[in-house]
PDB file of C-alpha atoms and ligand atoms in Angstrom:
ATOM      1  CA  MET A 382     106.639 -29.097  20.961  1.00 70.00           C
ATOM      2  CA  THR A 383     107.439 -26.617  23.729  1.00 83.00           C
ATOM      3  CA  SER A 384     109.147 -28.116  26.816  1.00 91.00           C
ATOM      4  CA  LEU A 385     108.813 -27.033  30.441  1.00 93.00           C
ATOM      5  CA  ASP A 386     112.298 -25.502  30.174  1.00 94.00           C
ATOM      6  CA  ASP A 387     111.172 -23.468  27.132  1.00 94.00           C
ATOM      7  CA  LEU A 388     108.268 -22.128  29.185  1.00 95.00           C
ATOM      8  CA  ARG A 389     110.619 -21.234  32.061  1.00 96.00           C
ATOM      9  CA  ARG A 390     112.909 -19.333  29.677  1.00 96.00           C
ATOM     10  CA  MET A 391     109.931 -17.475  28.211  1.00 96.00           C
ATOM     11  CA  VAL A 392     108.809 -16.534  31.729  1.00 97.00           C
ATOM     12  CA  GLU A 393     112.284 -15.346  32.805  1.00 97.00           C
ATOM     13  CA  THR A 394     112.580 -13.054  29.765  1.00 97.00           C
ATOM     14  CA  ALA A 395     109.083 -11.633  30.283  1.00 97.00           C
ATOM     15  CA  LEU A 396     109.692 -11.102  34.022  1.00 97.00           C
ATOM     16  CA  GLU A 397     112.916  -9.180  33.296  1.00 95.00           C
ATOM     17  CA  ARG A 398     110.814  -6.715  31.275  1.00 96.00           C
ATOM     18  CA  SER A 399     107.754  -6.703  33.512  1.00 97.00           C
ATOM     19  CA  LEU A 400     108.671  -4.180  36.230  1.00 97.00           C
ATOM     20  CA  PRO A 401     107.663  -0.482  35.958  1.00 96.00           C
ATOM     21  CA  ALA A 402     110.885   1.202  34.716  1.00 94.00           C
ATOM     22  CA  SER A 403     109.758   4.686  35.790  1.00 97.00           C
ATOM     23  CA  ALA A 404     109.625   3.740  39.513  1.00 97.00           C
ATOM     24  CA  PRO A 405     112.373   5.210  41.756  1.00 98.00           C
ATOM     25  CA  GLU A 406     115.548   3.118  41.489  1.00 98.00           C
ATOM     26  CA  PRO A 407     115.695   1.958  45.174  1.00 98.00           C
ATOM     27  CA  ILE A 408     112.175   0.440  45.125  1.00 98.00           C
ATOM     28  CA  LEU A 409     112.795  -1.037  41.688  1.00 98.00           C
ATOM     29  CA  ASP A 410     115.999  -2.644  43.040  1.00 98.00           C
ATOM     30  CA  ALA A 411     114.156  -4.230  45.961  1.00 98.00           C
ATOM     31  CA  MET A 412     111.297  -5.426  43.734  1.00 98.00           C
ATOM     32  CA  ARG A 413     113.779  -6.922  41.268  1.00 98.00           C
ATOM     33  CA  TYR A 414     115.632  -8.640  44.113  1.00 98.00           C
ATOM     34  CA  GLY A 415     112.427 -10.253  45.387  1.00 98.00           C
ATOM     35  CA  LEU A 416     111.321 -11.289  41.914  1.00 98.00           C
ATOM     36  CA  MET A 417     114.424 -12.352  40.013  1.00 96.00           C
ATOM     37  CA  GLY A 418     117.281 -14.729  40.783  1.00 80.00           C
ATOM     38  CA  GLY A 419     115.753 -18.107  41.511  1.00 87.00           C
ATOM     39  CA  GLY A 420     112.379 -19.693  41.896  1.00 93.00           C
ATOM     40  CA  LYS A 421     110.933 -22.619  40.012  1.00 94.00           C
ATOM     41  CA  ARG A 422     108.373 -20.392  38.215  1.00 97.00           C
ATOM     42  CA  LEU A 423     105.757 -23.094  38.666  1.00 97.00           C
ATOM     43  CA  ARG A 424     102.754 -20.744  38.689  1.00 98.00           C
ATOM     44  CA  PRO A 425     103.577 -18.789  35.496  1.00 98.00           C
ATOM     45  CA  CYS A 426     104.471 -22.045  33.700  1.00 98.00           C
ATOM     46  CA  LEU A 427     101.087 -23.404  34.741  1.00 98.00           C
ATOM     47  CA  THR A 428      99.335 -20.346  33.258  1.00 98.00           C
ATOM     48  CA  LEU A 429     101.198 -20.634  29.939  1.00 98.00           C
ATOM     49  CA  ALA A 430     100.845 -24.418  29.755  1.00 98.00           C
ATOM     50  CA  THR A 431      97.087 -24.222  30.360  1.00 98.00           C
ATOM     51  CA  ALA A 432      96.594 -21.549  27.692  1.00 98.00           C
ATOM     52  CA  GLU A 433      98.663 -23.598  25.216  1.00 97.00           C
ATOM     53  CA  ALA A 434      96.829 -26.830  26.037  1.00 97.00           C
ATOM     54  CA  VAL A 435      93.445 -25.178  25.436  1.00 98.00           C
ATOM     55  CA  ALA A 436      94.659 -23.692  22.129  1.00 97.00           C
ATOM     56  CA  MET A 437      96.047 -27.080  20.989  1.00 96.00           C
ATOM     57  CA  ARG A 438      92.808 -28.895  21.777  1.00 97.00           C
ATOM     58  CA  ASP A 439      90.585 -26.208  20.243  1.00 96.00           C
ATOM     59  CA  LYS A 440      92.915 -25.733  17.236  1.00 96.00           C
ATOM     60  CA  THR A 441      93.184 -21.974  17.812  1.00 96.00           C
ATOM     61  CA  PRO A 442      96.491 -20.129  17.143  1.00 96.00           C
ATOM     62  CA  LEU A 443      99.160 -21.041  19.717  1.00 94.00           C
ATOM     63  CA  GLY A 444     100.884 -17.650  19.391  1.00 94.00           C
ATOM     64  CA  ASP A 445      97.698 -15.781  20.360  1.00 95.00           C
ATOM     65  CA  ALA A 446      97.136 -18.009  23.400  1.00 96.00           C
ATOM     66  CA  ARG A 447     100.733 -17.493  24.507  1.00 96.00           C
ATOM     67  CA  SER A 448     100.800 -13.697  24.130  1.00 97.00           C
ATOM     68  CA  ARG A 449      97.428 -13.366  25.879  1.00 97.00           C
ATOM     69  CA  ALA A 450      98.571 -15.546  28.801  1.00 98.00           C
ATOM     70  CA  LEU A 451     102.074 -14.104  29.265  1.00 98.00           C
ATOM     71  CA  PRO A 452     101.093 -10.925  31.212  1.00 98.00           C
ATOM     72  CA  ALA A 453      98.948 -13.114  33.490  1.00 98.00           C
ATOM     73  CA  ALA A 454     101.852 -15.540  33.949  1.00 98.00           C
ATOM     74  CA  CYS A 455     104.052 -12.614  35.054  1.00 98.00           C
ATOM     75  CA  ALA A 456     101.284 -11.283  37.320  1.00 98.00           C
ATOM     76  CA  LEU A 457     101.090 -14.667  39.068  1.00 98.00           C
ATOM     77  CA  GLU A 458     104.850 -14.705  39.715  1.00 98.00           C
ATOM     78  CA  LEU A 459     104.847 -11.080  40.946  1.00 98.00           C
ATOM     79  CA  ILE A 460     102.137 -11.936  43.468  1.00 98.00           C
ATOM     80  CA  HIS A 461     103.829 -15.173  44.529  1.00 98.00           C
ATOM     81  CA  SER A 462     107.146 -13.324  44.975  1.00 98.00           C
ATOM     82  CA  TYR A 463     105.474 -10.551  47.001  1.00 98.00           C
ATOM     83  CA  SER A 464     103.991 -13.209  49.293  1.00 98.00           C
ATOM     84  CA  LEU A 465     107.426 -14.741  49.872  1.00 98.00           C
ATOM     85  CA  VAL A 466     109.029 -11.323  50.554  1.00 98.00           C
ATOM     86  CA  HIS A 467     106.333 -10.512  53.133  1.00 98.00           C
ATOM     87  CA  ASP A 468     106.254 -14.022  54.604  1.00 97.00           C
ATOM     88  CA  ASP A 469     110.002 -13.817  55.339  1.00 97.00           C
ATOM     89  CA  LEU A 470     109.679 -10.553  57.316  1.00 98.00           C
ATOM     90  CA  PRO A 471     110.436 -10.595  61.073  1.00 96.00           C
ATOM     91  CA  ALA A 472     106.727  -9.898  61.800  1.00 95.00           C
ATOM     92  CA  MET A 473     105.754 -13.082  59.943  1.00 94.00           C
ATOM     93  CA  ASP A 474     107.987 -16.135  59.502  1.00 92.00           C
ATOM     94  CA  ASP A 475     111.233 -14.228  60.198  1.00 94.00           C
ATOM     95  CA  ASP A 476     113.521 -15.994  57.722  1.00 95.00           C
ATOM     96  CA  VAL A 477     116.923 -15.024  56.366  1.00 96.00           C
ATOM     97  CA  LEU A 478     117.263 -17.480  53.456  1.00 95.00           C
ATOM     98  CA  ARG A 479     115.064 -17.673  50.326  1.00 95.00           C
ATOM     99  CA  ARG A 480     115.805 -19.035  46.846  1.00 94.00           C
ATOM    100  CA  GLY A 481     119.390 -19.675  48.002  1.00 92.00           C
ATOM    101  CA  ARG A 482     120.045 -16.026  48.904  1.00 96.00           C
ATOM    102  CA  PRO A 483     119.544 -13.675  51.867  1.00 97.00           C
ATOM    103  CA  THR A 484     115.892 -12.604  52.045  1.00 97.00           C
ATOM    104  CA  THR A 485     114.790  -9.210  50.671  1.00 98.00           C
ATOM    105  CA  HIS A 486     114.513  -7.511  54.092  1.00 98.00           C
ATOM    106  CA  VAL A 487     117.983  -8.743  55.063  1.00 98.00           C
ATOM    107  CA  VAL A 488     119.418  -6.990  51.991  1.00 98.00           C
ATOM    108  CA  HIS A 489     117.120  -3.955  51.656  1.00 98.00           C
ATOM    109  CA  GLY A 490     115.720  -3.494  55.189  1.00 98.00           C
ATOM    110  CA  ASP A 491     112.251  -4.247  56.579  1.00 98.00           C
ATOM    111  CA  GLY A 492     110.550  -1.058  55.350  1.00 98.00           C
ATOM    112  CA  MET A 493     111.756  -1.414  51.790  1.00 98.00           C
ATOM    113  CA  ALA A 494     110.831  -5.126  51.779  1.00 98.00           C
ATOM    114  CA  VAL A 495     107.253  -4.212  52.775  1.00 98.00           C
ATOM    115  CA  LEU A 496     107.159  -1.666  49.942  1.00 98.00           C
ATOM    116  CA  ALA A 497     108.725  -4.075  47.437  1.00 98.00           C
ATOM    117  CA  GLY A 498     105.941  -6.572  48.208  1.00 98.00           C
ATOM    118  CA  ASP A 499     103.306  -3.829  47.913  1.00 98.00           C
ATOM    119  CA  GLY A 500     104.811  -2.716  44.592  1.00 98.00           C
ATOM    120  CA  LEU A 501     104.877  -6.262  43.174  1.00 98.00           C
ATOM    121  CA  LEU A 502     101.277  -6.955  44.212  1.00 98.00           C
ATOM    122  CA  THR A 503      99.922  -3.710  42.781  1.00 98.00           C
ATOM    123  CA  HIS A 504     101.852  -3.929  39.533  1.00 98.00           C
ATOM    124  CA  ALA A 505     100.586  -7.475  38.950  1.00 98.00           C
ATOM    125  CA  PHE A 506      97.080  -6.119  38.410  1.00 98.00           C
ATOM    126  CA  ALA A 507      98.339  -3.428  36.021  1.00 98.00           C
ATOM    127  CA  LEU A 508      99.962  -6.158  33.899  1.00 98.00           C
ATOM    128  CA  LEU A 509      96.711  -8.105  33.775  1.00 98.00           C
ATOM    129  CA  ALA A 510      94.601  -5.045  32.961  1.00 97.00           C
ATOM    130  CA  GLU A 511      96.870  -3.946  30.104  1.00 96.00           C
ATOM    131  CA  GLY A 512      97.264  -7.379  28.459  1.00 91.00           C
ATOM    132  CA  PRO A 513      96.261  -8.159  24.844  1.00 96.00           C
ATOM    133  CA  ALA A 514      93.389 -10.573  25.653  1.00 97.00           C
ATOM    134  CA  PRO A 515      89.774  -9.473  24.991  1.00 97.00           C
ATOM    135  CA  ALA A 516      88.567  -7.095  27.750  1.00 98.00           C
ATOM    136  CA  ASP A 517      85.862  -9.442  29.132  1.00 98.00           C
ATOM    137  CA  ARG A 518      88.438 -12.204  29.666  1.00 98.00           C
ATOM    138  CA  ARG A 519      90.876  -9.774  31.330  1.00 98.00           C
ATOM    139  CA  ILE A 520      88.192  -8.515  33.742  1.00 98.00           C
ATOM    140  CA  ARG A 521      87.285 -12.097  34.650  1.00 98.00           C
ATOM    141  CA  ALA A 522      90.963 -12.927  35.167  1.00 98.00           C
ATOM    142  CA  ILE A 523      91.409  -9.892  37.452  1.00 98.00           C
ATOM    143  CA  THR A 524      88.378 -10.913  39.524  1.00 98.00           C
ATOM    144  CA  VAL A 525      89.577 -14.521  39.900  1.00 98.00           C
ATOM    145  CA  LEU A 526      93.126 -13.473  40.809  1.00 98.00           C
ATOM    146  CA  ALA A 527      92.000 -10.807  43.312  1.00 98.00           C
ATOM    147  CA  SER A 528      89.918 -13.407  45.133  1.00 98.00           C
ATOM    148  CA  ALA A 529      92.698 -16.051  45.092  1.00 98.00           C
ATOM    149  CA  ALA A 530      95.383 -13.657  46.323  1.00 98.00           C
ATOM    150  CA  GLY A 531      93.244 -11.738  48.812  1.00 98.00           C
ATOM    151  CA  ALA A 532      91.543 -12.330  52.154  1.00 98.00           C
ATOM    152  CA  VAL A 533      89.384 -15.160  50.786  1.00 98.00           C
ATOM    153  CA  GLY A 534      92.485 -16.959  49.491  1.00 98.00           C
ATOM    154  CA  MET A 535      96.192 -16.533  50.180  1.00 98.00           C
ATOM    155  CA  VAL A 536      96.006 -13.617  52.635  1.00 98.00           C
ATOM    156  CA  GLY A 537      93.269 -15.467  54.568  1.00 98.00           C
ATOM    157  CA  GLY A 538      95.393 -18.628  54.696  1.00 97.00           C
ATOM    158  CA  GLN A 539      98.359 -16.640  55.959  1.00 96.00           C
ATOM    159  CA  ALA A 540      96.133 -15.115  58.667  1.00 96.00           C
ATOM    160  CA  ILE A 541      95.132 -18.603  59.876  1.00 94.00           C
ATOM    161  CA  ASP A 542      98.832 -19.545  59.948  1.00 91.00           C
ATOM    162  CA  LEU A 543      99.769 -16.393  61.868  1.00 92.00           C
ATOM    163  CA  ILE A 544      97.099 -17.037  64.507  1.00 92.00           C
ATOM    164  CA  ALA A 545      98.244 -20.659  64.897  1.00 88.00           C
ATOM    165  CA  ALA A 546     101.791 -19.368  65.429  1.00 86.00           C
ATOM    166  CA  GLY A 547     100.561 -17.079  68.231  1.00 88.00           C
ATOM    167  CA  LYS A 548     101.549 -13.908  66.388  1.00 89.00           C
ATOM    168  CA  VAL A 549      98.170 -12.139  66.360  1.00 92.00           C
ATOM    169  CA  LYS A 550      97.605  -9.844  69.351  1.00 92.00           C
ATOM    170  CA  SER A 551      93.804  -9.821  69.018  1.00 94.00           C
ATOM    171  CA  TYR A 552      93.411 -13.620  68.786  1.00 92.00           C
ATOM    172  CA  PRO A 553      94.800 -16.332  71.086  1.00 90.00           C
ATOM    173  CA  ALA A 554      97.164 -18.890  69.512  1.00 87.00           C
ATOM    174  CA  THR A 555      94.957 -21.738  68.278  1.00 82.00           C
ATOM    175  CA  PRO A 556      96.540 -25.141  67.521  1.00 82.00           C
ATOM    176  CA  LEU A 557      95.566 -26.349  64.031  1.00 84.00           C
ATOM    177  CA  ASP A 558      93.400 -29.456  63.791  1.00 86.00           C
ATOM    178  CA  ALA A 559      93.532 -31.521  60.572  1.00 83.00           C
ATOM    179  CA  GLU A 560      90.498 -29.754  59.069  1.00 89.00           C
ATOM    180  CA  THR A 561      91.788 -26.224  59.743  1.00 90.00           C
ATOM    181  CA  LEU A 562      95.220 -27.262  58.468  1.00 88.00           C
ATOM    182  CA  GLN A 563      93.693 -28.352  55.170  1.00 90.00           C
ATOM    183  CA  ASP A 564      91.675 -25.136  54.934  1.00 95.00           C
ATOM    184  CA  MET A 565      94.826 -23.097  55.623  1.00 94.00           C
ATOM    185  CA  HIS A 566      96.791 -24.858  52.850  1.00 93.00           C
ATOM    186  CA  ALA A 567      93.886 -24.617  50.393  1.00 96.00           C
ATOM    187  CA  ARG A 568      93.837 -20.845  50.874  1.00 98.00           C
ATOM    188  CA  LYS A 569      97.520 -20.086  51.441  1.00 96.00           C
ATOM    189  CA  THR A 570      99.040 -22.214  48.657  1.00 96.00           C
ATOM    190  CA  GLY A 571      96.183 -23.867  46.762  1.00 97.00           C
ATOM    191  CA  ALA A 572      94.204 -20.766  45.793  1.00 98.00           C
ATOM    192  CA  LEU A 573      97.061 -19.143  43.840  1.00 98.00           C
ATOM    193  CA  LEU A 574      97.939 -22.397  42.048  1.00 98.00           C
ATOM    194  CA  ARG A 575      94.283 -22.808  41.031  1.00 98.00           C
ATOM    195  CA  ALA A 576      94.195 -19.196  39.801  1.00 98.00           C
ATOM    196  CA  ALA A 577      97.438 -19.753  37.862  1.00 98.00           C
ATOM    197  CA  ALA A 578      95.888 -22.627  35.927  1.00 98.00           C
ATOM    198  CA  THR A 579      92.380 -21.237  35.457  1.00 98.00           C
ATOM    199  CA  LEU A 580      93.663 -17.836  34.273  1.00 98.00           C
ATOM    200  CA  GLY A 581      95.458 -19.565  31.394  1.00 98.00           C
ATOM    201  CA  ALA A 582      92.186 -21.253  30.421  1.00 98.00           C
ATOM    202  CA  ILE A 583      90.086 -18.076  30.829  1.00 98.00           C
ATOM    203  CA  LEU A 584      92.451 -15.961  28.728  1.00 98.00           C
ATOM    204  CA  ALA A 585      92.596 -18.639  26.012  1.00 97.00           C
ATOM    205  CA  GLY A 586      88.797 -18.531  25.790  1.00 97.00           C
ATOM    206  CA  ALA A 587      88.044 -21.995  27.214  1.00 97.00           C
ATOM    207  CA  ASP A 588      84.430 -23.044  27.855  1.00 97.00           C
ATOM    208  CA  ALA A 589      82.996 -23.446  31.373  1.00 97.00           C
ATOM    209  CA  ALA A 590      83.404 -27.258  31.471  1.00 97.00           C
ATOM    210  CA  THR A 591      87.090 -26.981  30.538  1.00 98.00           C
ATOM    211  CA  ILE A 592      87.744 -24.256  33.129  1.00 98.00           C
ATOM    212  CA  SER A 593      86.083 -26.463  35.737  1.00 98.00           C
ATOM    213  CA  ALA A 594      88.241 -29.497  34.763  1.00 98.00           C
ATOM    214  CA  ILE A 595      91.376 -27.337  34.887  1.00 98.00           C
ATOM    215  CA  ASP A 596      90.324 -26.134  38.328  1.00 98.00           C
ATOM    216  CA  ARG A 597      89.971 -29.751  39.554  1.00 98.00           C
ATOM    217  CA  TYR A 598      93.408 -30.548  38.087  1.00 98.00           C
ATOM    218  CA  ALA A 599      94.971 -27.549  39.863  1.00 98.00           C
ATOM    219  CA  THR A 600      93.233 -28.302  43.172  1.00 98.00           C
ATOM    220  CA  ASP A 601      94.806 -31.771  43.271  1.00 97.00           C
ATOM    221  CA  LEU A 602      98.115 -30.408  41.992  1.00 97.00           C
ATOM    222  CA  GLY A 603      98.074 -27.895  44.864  1.00 97.00           C
ATOM    223  CA  LEU A 604      97.410 -30.624  47.413  1.00 95.00           C
ATOM    224  CA  ALA A 605     100.311 -32.715  46.067  1.00 96.00           C
ATOM    225  CA  PHE A 606     102.536 -29.605  45.991  1.00 96.00           C
ATOM    226  CA  GLN A 607     101.849 -28.954  49.668  1.00 94.00           C
ATOM    227  CA  ILE A 608     102.375 -32.573  50.738  1.00 94.00           C
ATOM    228  CA  ILE A 609     105.701 -32.716  48.862  1.00 95.00           C
ATOM    229  CA  ASP A 610     106.669 -29.357  50.417  1.00 92.00           C
ATOM    230  CA  ASP A 611     106.192 -30.934  53.862  1.00 92.00           C
ATOM    231  CA  VAL A 612     108.091 -34.081  52.819  1.00 93.00           C
ATOM    232  CA  LEU A 613     111.027 -32.017  51.495  1.00 93.00           C
ATOM    233  CA  ASP A 614     111.003 -30.041  54.742  1.00 89.00           C
ATOM    234  CA  VAL A 615     111.862 -33.345  56.473  1.00 89.00           C
ATOM    235  CA  GLU A 616     114.044 -35.065  53.868  1.00 88.00           C
ATOM    236  CA  SER A 617     115.987 -32.201  52.249  1.00 83.00           C
ATOM    237  CA  SER A 618     118.553 -29.591  53.314  1.00 83.00           C
ATOM    238  CA  ASN A 619     118.889 -25.768  53.402  1.00 86.00           C
ATOM    239  CA  GLU A 620     121.395 -26.026  50.528  1.00 87.00           C
ATOM    240  CA  ALA A 621     119.175 -28.146  48.273  1.00 83.00           C
ATOM    241  CA  LEU A 622     115.997 -26.136  48.958  1.00 84.00           C
ATOM    242  CA  GLY A 623     117.575 -22.681  49.187  1.00 83.00           C
ATOM    243  CA  LYS A 624     115.466 -21.940  52.283  1.00 83.00           C
ATOM    244  CA  THR A 625     115.492 -22.895  55.945  1.00 83.00           C
ATOM    245  CA  VAL A 626     114.210 -26.466  56.415  1.00 82.00           C
ATOM    246  CA  GLY A 627     112.564 -28.062  59.450  1.00 80.00           C
ATOM    247  CA  LYS A 628     110.933 -24.893  60.805  1.00 79.00           C
ATOM    248  CA  ASP A 629     107.369 -26.228  60.682  1.00 77.00           C
ATOM    249  CA  ALA A 630     108.235 -29.414  62.551  1.00 75.00           C
ATOM    250  CA  ALA A 631     110.308 -27.446  65.091  1.00 77.00           C
ATOM    251  CA  ALA A 632     107.348 -25.101  65.658  1.00 75.00           C
ATOM    252  CA  GLY A 633     105.114 -28.129  66.296  1.00 73.00           C
ATOM    253  CA  LYS A 634     102.957 -27.470  63.197  1.00 75.00           C
ATOM    254  CA  PRO A 635     100.897 -30.497  62.136  1.00 77.00           C
ATOM    255  CA  THR A 636     102.588 -31.307  58.810  1.00 86.00           C
ATOM    256  CA  TYR A 637     101.574 -34.209  56.521  1.00 89.00           C
ATOM    257  CA  PRO A 638     104.570 -36.387  57.562  1.00 90.00           C
ATOM    258  CA  ALA A 639     103.753 -35.652  61.227  1.00 86.00           C
ATOM    259  CA  LEU A 640     100.111 -36.660  60.694  1.00 85.00           C
ATOM    260  CA  TYR A 641     100.533 -39.608  58.287  1.00 89.00           C
ATOM    261  CA  GLY A 642     104.236 -40.573  58.227  1.00 92.00           C
ATOM    262  CA  LEU A 643     106.579 -40.097  55.247  1.00 93.00           C
ATOM    263  CA  GLU A 644     105.553 -43.107  53.129  1.00 94.00           C
ATOM    264  CA  GLN A 645     101.808 -42.535  53.437  1.00 95.00           C
ATOM    265  CA  SER A 646     102.326 -38.818  52.725  1.00 94.00           C
ATOM    266  CA  LYS A 647     104.137 -39.693  49.471  1.00 95.00           C
ATOM    267  CA  GLN A 648     101.308 -42.054  48.548  1.00 96.00           C
ATOM    268  CA  LEU A 649      98.719 -39.327  49.228  1.00 95.00           C
ATOM    269  CA  ALA A 650     100.657 -36.984  46.930  1.00 96.00           C
ATOM    270  CA  ALA A 651     100.837 -39.652  44.200  1.00 97.00           C
ATOM    271  CA  ASP A 652      97.072 -40.262  44.533  1.00 97.00           C
ATOM    272  CA  SER A 653      96.417 -36.519  44.114  1.00 97.00           C
ATOM    273  CA  ILE A 654      98.537 -36.392  40.976  1.00 97.00           C
ATOM    274  CA  ALA A 655      96.683 -39.385  39.513  1.00 98.00           C
ATOM    275  CA  ARG A 656      93.365 -37.583  40.172  1.00 98.00           C
ATOM    276  CA  ALA A 657      94.761 -34.385  38.615  1.00 98.00           C
ATOM    277  CA  LYS A 658      95.628 -36.285  35.422  1.00 98.00           C
ATOM    278  CA  ARG A 659      92.177 -37.886  35.300  1.00 98.00           C
ATOM    279  CA  ALA A 660      90.634 -34.375  35.417  1.00 98.00           C
ATOM    280  CA  LEU A 661      92.730 -33.429  32.366  1.00 97.00           C
ATOM    281  CA  ALA A 662      91.719 -36.575  30.512  1.00 97.00           C
ATOM    282  CA  SER A 663      88.034 -35.858  31.210  1.00 95.00           C
ATOM    283  CA  ALA A 664      88.408 -32.578  29.277  1.00 95.00           C
ATOM    284  CA  ARG A 665      90.630 -34.183  26.563  1.00 96.00           C
ATOM    285  CA  ILE A 666      93.355 -31.689  27.421  1.00 97.00           C
ATOM    286  CA  ALA A 667      97.087 -32.311  27.813  1.00 96.00           C
ATOM    287  CA  GLY A 668     100.043 -30.329  26.405  1.00 96.00           C
ATOM    288  CA  LEU A 669     102.579 -29.860  29.201  1.00 97.00           C
ATOM    289  CA  LEU A 670     100.017 -30.149  32.003  1.00 97.00           C
ATOM    290  CA  PRO A 671     100.670 -33.873  32.728  1.00 97.00           C
ATOM    291  CA  ASP A 672     104.442 -33.091  32.767  1.00 96.00           C
ATOM    292  CA  ILE A 673     103.855 -30.318  35.319  1.00 97.00           C
ATOM    293  CA  ALA A 674     101.883 -32.812  37.431  1.00 97.00           C
ATOM    294  CA  ASP A 675     104.768 -35.332  37.304  1.00 96.00           C
ATOM    295  CA  TYR A 676     107.292 -32.599  38.081  1.00 95.00           C
ATOM    296  CA  THR A 677     105.287 -31.518  41.147  1.00 95.00           C
ATOM    297  CA  LEU A 678     105.549 -35.052  42.504  1.00 94.00           C
ATOM    298  CA  SER A 679     109.238 -35.634  41.731  1.00 91.00           C
ATOM    299  CA  ARG A 680     110.626 -32.163  42.448  1.00 90.00           C
ATOM    300  CA  THR A 681     113.629 -31.955  44.764  1.00 86.00           C
ATOM    301  CA  ASN A 682     113.413 -28.250  45.623  1.00 85.00           C
TER     302      ASN A 682
HETATM  303  C1  LIG B1376     102.462 -12.860  53.140  1.00 83.44           C
HETATM  304  C2  LIG B1376     100.111 -12.717  52.207  1.00 83.44           C
HETATM  305  C3  LIG B1376     101.300 -13.512  52.498  1.00 83.44           C
HETATM  306  C4  LIG B1376     101.278 -14.813  52.161  1.00 83.44           C
HETATM  307  C5  LIG B1376     102.404 -15.724  52.285  1.00 83.44           C
HETATM  308  C6  LIG B1376     103.218 -18.323  50.093  1.00 83.44           C
HETATM  309  C7  LIG B1376     103.143 -17.922  51.506  1.00 83.44           C
HETATM  310  C8  LIG B1376     101.972 -17.099  51.899  1.00 83.44           C
HETATM  311  C9  LIG B1376     104.106 -18.231  52.364  1.00 83.44           C
HETATM  312  C10 LIG B1376     105.328 -18.995  52.031  1.00 83.44           C
HETATM  313  C11 LIG B1376     105.562 -20.029  53.055  1.00 83.44           C
HETATM  314  C12 LIG B1376     105.417 -21.405  52.510  1.00 83.44           C
HETATM  315  C13 LIG B1376     106.590 -22.256  52.676  1.00 83.44           C
HETATM  316  C14 LIG B1376     104.282 -21.793  51.930  1.00 83.44           C
HETATM  317  C15 LIG B1376     104.000 -23.137  51.433  1.00 83.44           C
HETATM  318  C16 LIG B1376     104.463 -23.531  50.063  1.00 83.44           C
HETATM  319  C17 LIG B1376     105.054 -22.493  49.216  1.00 83.44           C
HETATM  320  C18 LIG B1376     104.141 -21.452  48.695  1.00 83.44           C
HETATM  321  C19 LIG B1376     106.329 -22.577  48.932  1.00 83.44           C
HETATM  322  C20 LIG B1376     107.057 -21.654  48.060  1.00 83.44           C
HETATM  323  O1  LIG B1376     106.673 -21.817  46.728  1.00 83.44           O
HETATM  324  P1  LIG B1376     107.656 -22.414  45.629  1.00 83.44           P
HETATM  325  O2  LIG B1376     108.243 -23.709  46.115  1.00 83.44           O
HETATM  326  O3  LIG B1376     108.793 -21.293  45.649  1.00 83.44           O
HETATM  327  O4  LIG B1376     106.962 -22.458  44.324  1.00 83.44           O
HETATM  328  P2  LIG B1376     109.782 -20.789  44.498  1.00 83.44           P
HETATM  329  O5  LIG B1376     110.903 -20.145  45.264  1.00 83.44           O
HETATM  330  O6  LIG B1376     110.233 -21.975  43.670  1.00 83.44           O
HETATM  331  O7  LIG B1376     109.006 -19.799  43.700  1.00 83.44           O
END
């Protein structure tokens, strides 16, 4: 059976080939820098693992599920990488370290980093549109991803974060209460993780009940991912994480450890992962999805 490492290797090879070769070399360089060289590739692995799990349960050809999901897996990673490139810009989080290397704007300049993000985001939708899955599934996948990545999802979550940080001229800085914090995470991080998983199911031709169970799995996975991100921000180091740690706490952001303490935060993450696995069991679906849930809980970077 395929392992999580096999999926990562498949993703890396596909990503290498995914960028538009006819783009001018300088923008291609900056896009490649933002995309390649590090990253856990959690979202694309989730897309592939979901498509494979559906194919295994429904006894449909694994190769078809994989080739139909691979462009979507790449699209997810292009969008995630664009969000990191833009998030690190001086106008946003202003960070110099990402995936263990200087951030894209530090190497290529602010203007080119903006364009690299724009190029990655736009090309992601071209990959999805051109994929080998049946057209109705591709259109549905594009609609779901546009909503998850856009103002309703990730961009909206980032806007809430930016306002809380006092970086929006037209809105006063607003401290986050627990409810708004949860809404911000659900949009900023959760929406793309949910899209990553559901796209795999959509492109593999899953029925509505399965897509809904996968969505519940990914919602709890996203919650655990965020809690562990906050825990690592307290317990880990710049070297281990490859990014600057402790910024949220220093900025006075209400993180999970700040709200609940470290031990209770870890328990909340474990509870979410248990719920995520129950959602899988309810749809009699497995493959590598339980492994990805365990990895999300035990990850160290
Ligand atoms: C600029 C529109 C826009 C959005 C930015 C994702 C994001 C929104 C900001 C990144 C800041 C952050 C730390 C978010 C919370 C969790 C998160 C998404 C961490 C990074 O994802 P990983 O750990 O990163 O999957 P790798 O490098 O492994 O791909």
